Coordinates of C-alpha atoms in Angstrom, one line a residue:
X1 CA 53.7 9.7 0.8
X2 CA 51.5 10.1 -2.4
X3 CA 50.9 6.4 -2.3
X4 CA 49.8 6.5 1.4
X5 CA 47.5 9.4 0.7
X6 CA 45.7 7.2 -2.3
X7 CA 45.4 4.4 0.0
X8 CA 44.1 6.5 2.5
X9 CA 41.9 8.0 0.2
X10 CA 40.9 4.6 -0.8
X11 CA 40.1 3.3 2.6
X12 CA 37.6 6.2 3.5
X13 CA 35.8 5.9 0.1
X14 CA 35.0 2.5 1.0
X15 CA 34.3 3.2 4.3
X16 CA 31.0 5.6 3.2
X17 CA 27.8 4.3 3.5
X18 CA 24.8 5.1 1.4
X19 CA 21.7 5.2 3.4
X20 CA 18.4 4.9 2.1
X21 CA 15.5 6.8 3.5
X22 CA 12.6 5.3 5.0
X23 CA 9.9 4.9 1.9
X24 CA 6.8 4.4 4.1
X25 CA 5.6 7.9 3.6
X26 CA 5.6 7.8 0.2
X27 CA 3.7 4.2 -0.2
X28 CA 1.4 5.1 2.1
X29 CA 0.6 8.4 0.5
X30 CA 0.2 6.1 -2.7
X31 CA -2.4 3.8 -1.0
X32 CA -4.0 6.7 0.8
X33 CA -4.7 8.4 -2.7
X34 CA -5.9 5.7 -5.0
X35 CA -8.3 4.3 -1.9
X36 CA -9.2 7.9 -1.6
X37 CA -10.2 8.2 -5.2
X38 CA -11.6 4.3 -5.8
X39 CA -13.7 4.8 -2.8
X40 CA -15.6 7.8 -4.3
X41 CA -16.9 5.3 -7.1
X42 CA -18.0 2.5 -4.6
X43 CA -19.8 5.2 -2.3
X44 CA -21.7 6.6 -5.2
X45 CA -20.2 10.2 -5.5
X46 CA -18.3 9.7 -8.7
X47 CA -19.3 7.1 -11.6
X48 CA -17.1 5.3 -13.9
X49 CA -13.6 3.9 -13.6
X50 CA -11.9 5.9 -16.2
X51 CA -10.1 8.5 -14.2
X52 CA -9.4 6.0 -11.1
X53 CA -7.2 4.2 -13.7
X54 CA -4.2 6.5 -13.8
X55 CA -4.0 7.1 -9.8
X56 CA -4.6 2.9 -9.8
X57 CA -1.1 2.7 -12.1
X58 CA 0.9 5.6 -10.8
X59 CA 0.0 6.1 -7.1
X60 CA -1.2 2.7 -6.0
X61 CA 0.9 0.8 -8.1
X62 CA 4.1 2.8 -8.8
X63 CA 4.7 4.8 -5.9
X64 CA 4.3 1.4 -3.8
X65 CA 6.8 -0.4 -6.1
X66 CA 9.1 2.3 -5.0
X67 CA 8.3 1.8 -1.5
X68 CA 8.9 -2.0 -2.1
X69 CA 12.0 -1.7 -3.6
X70 CA 13.6 0.3 -0.9
X71 CA 12.4 -1.5 2.0
X72 CA 13.9 -4.2 0.6
X73 CA 17.2 -2.6 0.4
X74 CA 16.6 -2.0 4.3
X75 CA 16.3 -5.0 4.8
X76 CA 12.4 -4.8 5.8
X77 CA 10.5 -7.6 4.9
X78 CA 7.4 -6.7 6.0
X79 CA 7.5 -3.5 4.5
X80 CA 8.6 -4.8 1.0
X81 CA 6.2 -7.5 1.0
X82 CA 3.2 -5.5 1.9
X83 CA 4.1 -2.7 -0.2
X84 CA 5.1 -5.2 -3.3
X85 CA 1.8 -7.3 -2.7
X86 CA -0.4 -4.2 -2.8
X87 CA 1.2 -2.1 -5.8
X88 CA 0.7 -5.4 -8.0
X89 CA -3.0 -5.5 -6.9
X90 CA -3.4 -2.1 -8.3
X91 CA -2.1 -2.7 -11.6
X92 CA -3.9 -5.8 -12.0
X93 CA -6.9 -3.6 -11.1
X94 CA -6.1 -1.1 -13.7
X95 CA -5.9 -3.8 -16.1
X96 CA -9.3 -5.5 -15.2
X97 CA -10.9 -2.0 -15.5
X98 CA -9.0 -1.4 -18.9
X99 CA -10.8 -4.7 -19.9
X100 CA -14.4 -3.9 -18.9
X101 CA -14.1 -0.4 -20.6
X102 CA -13.1 -2.3 -23.8
X103 CA -9.4 -0.9 -23.9
X104 CA -8.4 -4.5 -25.2
X105 CA -11.2 -5.1 -27.2
X106 CA -15.3 -5.7 -26.9
X107 CA -14.9 -9.6 -27.1
X108 CA -12.1 -9.8 -24.2
X109 CA -14.8 -7.3 -22.2
X110 CA -18.1 -9.3 -23.0
X111 CA -16.1 -12.7 -21.9
X112 CA -14.7 -10.9 -18.4
X113 CA -16.3 -13.1 -15.5
X114 CA -16.5 -11.1 -12.5
X115 CA -16.2 -14.1 -10.2
X116 CA -12.7 -14.3 -11.1
X117 CA -12.0 -11.0 -9.8
X118 CA -13.8 -12.1 -6.5
X119 CA -11.9 -14.7 -6.0
X120 CA -8.9 -12.7 -6.5
X121 CA -9.9 -10.4 -3.9
X122 CA -10.4 -13.6 -1.7
X123 CA -7.0 -14.7 -2.0
X124 CA -5.9 -11.1 -1.1
X125 CA -8.3 -11.3 2.0
X126 CA -6.2 -14.7 3.1
X127 CA -3.0 -12.5 2.4
X128 CA -4.0 -9.5 4.4
X129 CA -4.9 -11.7 7.6
X130 CA -1.6 -12.5 8.1
X131 CA 0.0 -9.3 7.2
X132 CA -2.6 -7.9 9.8
X133 CA -0.8 -10.2 12.3
X134 CA 2.5 -9.2 11.7
X135 CA 1.1 -5.3 11.8
X136 CA 0.3 -5.5 15.5
X137 CA 4.4 -5.6 16.0
X138 CA 4.8 -2.3 13.9
X139 CA 2.5 0.2 14.9
X140 CA -1.0 1.2 15.6
X141 CA -1.7 3.1 12.5
X142 CA -0.2 0.4 10.3
X143 CA -2.7 -2.0 12.4
X144 CA -5.9 0.0 11.8
X145 CA -4.9 -0.1 7.9
X146 CA -4.6 -3.4 7.8
X147 CA -7.7 -4.3 9.8
X148 CA -9.6 -2.0 7.3
X149 CA -7.9 -4.0 4.4
X150 CA -9.3 -7.0 5.7
X151 CA -12.8 -5.8 5.9
X152 CA -12.2 -4.2 2.0
X153 CA -11.5 -7.6 0.7
X154 CA -14.0 -9.3 3.1
X155 CA -16.9 -6.9 1.7
X156 CA -15.6 -7.2 -2.1
X157 CA -15.5 -10.9 -2.1
X158 CA -19.0 -11.1 -0.3
X159 CA -20.3 -8.6 -3.2
X160 CA -18.9 -10.3 -6.2
X161 CA -18.7 -13.9 -5.2
X162 CA -21.9 -14.3 -3.3
X163 CA -23.9 -11.3 -4.3
X164 CA -24.2 -10.1 -0.8
X165 CA -25.3 -6.3 -1.1
X166 CA -23.9 -5.5 2.5
X167 CA -20.5 -6.2 1.2
X168 CA -20.1 -3.5 -1.0
X169 CA -21.1 -1.1 1.6
X170 CA -18.6 -2.7 3.9
X171 CA -15.9 -2.3 0.7
X172 CA -16.8 1.3 0.3
X173 CA -16.5 2.5 3.6
X174 CA -13.5 0.6 4.7
X175 CA -11.5 1.9 1.4
X176 CA -12.6 5.6 2.3
X177 CA -11.4 5.0 5.8
X178 CA -7.8 3.4 5.0
X179 CA -7.4 6.6 2.6
X180 CA -8.0 8.8 5.6
X181 CA -5.6 6.5 8.2
X182 CA -2.9 6.6 5.4
X183 CA -3.1 10.0 4.5
X184 CA -2.4 10.2 8.6
X185 CA 0.3 7.5 8.4
X186 CA 2.1 9.1 5.4
X187 CA 2.1 12.7 7.3
X188 CA 3.3 11.3 10.4
X189 CA 6.1 9.3 8.9
X190 CA 7.5 12.4 6.9
X191 CA 7.0 14.9 9.9
X192 CA 8.4 12.7 12.7
X193 CA 11.3 11.9 10.9
X194 CA 11.6 15.8 9.4
X195 CA 11.6 16.9 13.1
X196 CA 13.2 14.2 14.6
X197 CA 10.7 13.4 17.2
X198 CA 7.3 12.2 17.6
X199 CA 4.9 15.0 16.2
X200 CA 2.5 13.1 15.1
X201 CA 1.9 9.7 17.5
X202 CA 1.8 6.3 15.5
X203 CA 1.1 4.2 18.4
X204 CA 3.2 1.6 19.8
X205 CA 3.2 -2.3 18.7
X206 CA 1.2 -4.5 20.8
X207 CA 4.2 -6.5 21.8
X208 CA 2.0 -9.6 21.4
X209 CA 4.7 -11.8 19.6
X210 CA 7.7 -9.9 20.0
X211 CA 8.8 -9.2 23.7

């Protein structure tokens, strides 16, 4: 009898499933916070990057890395790729700002070529374009965020590589609106899951590629 109870207990323990909560709300909040803070510098509302760096590392990078890992556990290739790629983007940008601020020495700061950063932005533009195509089959909030990200990287590339002044304005306002839509998306994710219904609408996928 005791052996049978032990066997049943073992089976019940094996049947338990560990559920991973949707990490999108935290990931979107991290994206919203860093783009909100960083956009103020591009728009001329604030100056310097010293106080943007911590937000880039902890919110732009760490929060999205957390979302990436947990989306990967859930088998969400799109979410894991997006959060992972943009988290490492913000780590790289934070280090770039640290270089220009002289954290790694004056010689390294003087030898920095901004156009190399511009080509990195161009590479992320290419990445963001095909991620935008994928976002069409998620929801409209994510779709809008990715379209704005495309304009952000387009503007940054135009400004840094080719010196086109309007590119800076495009990048600045795109980043600011990414923050606003990101805050909405994060709030919608939390409240919709908490209330078990659509409290804040995020819009249905377009249904172009997936029927």
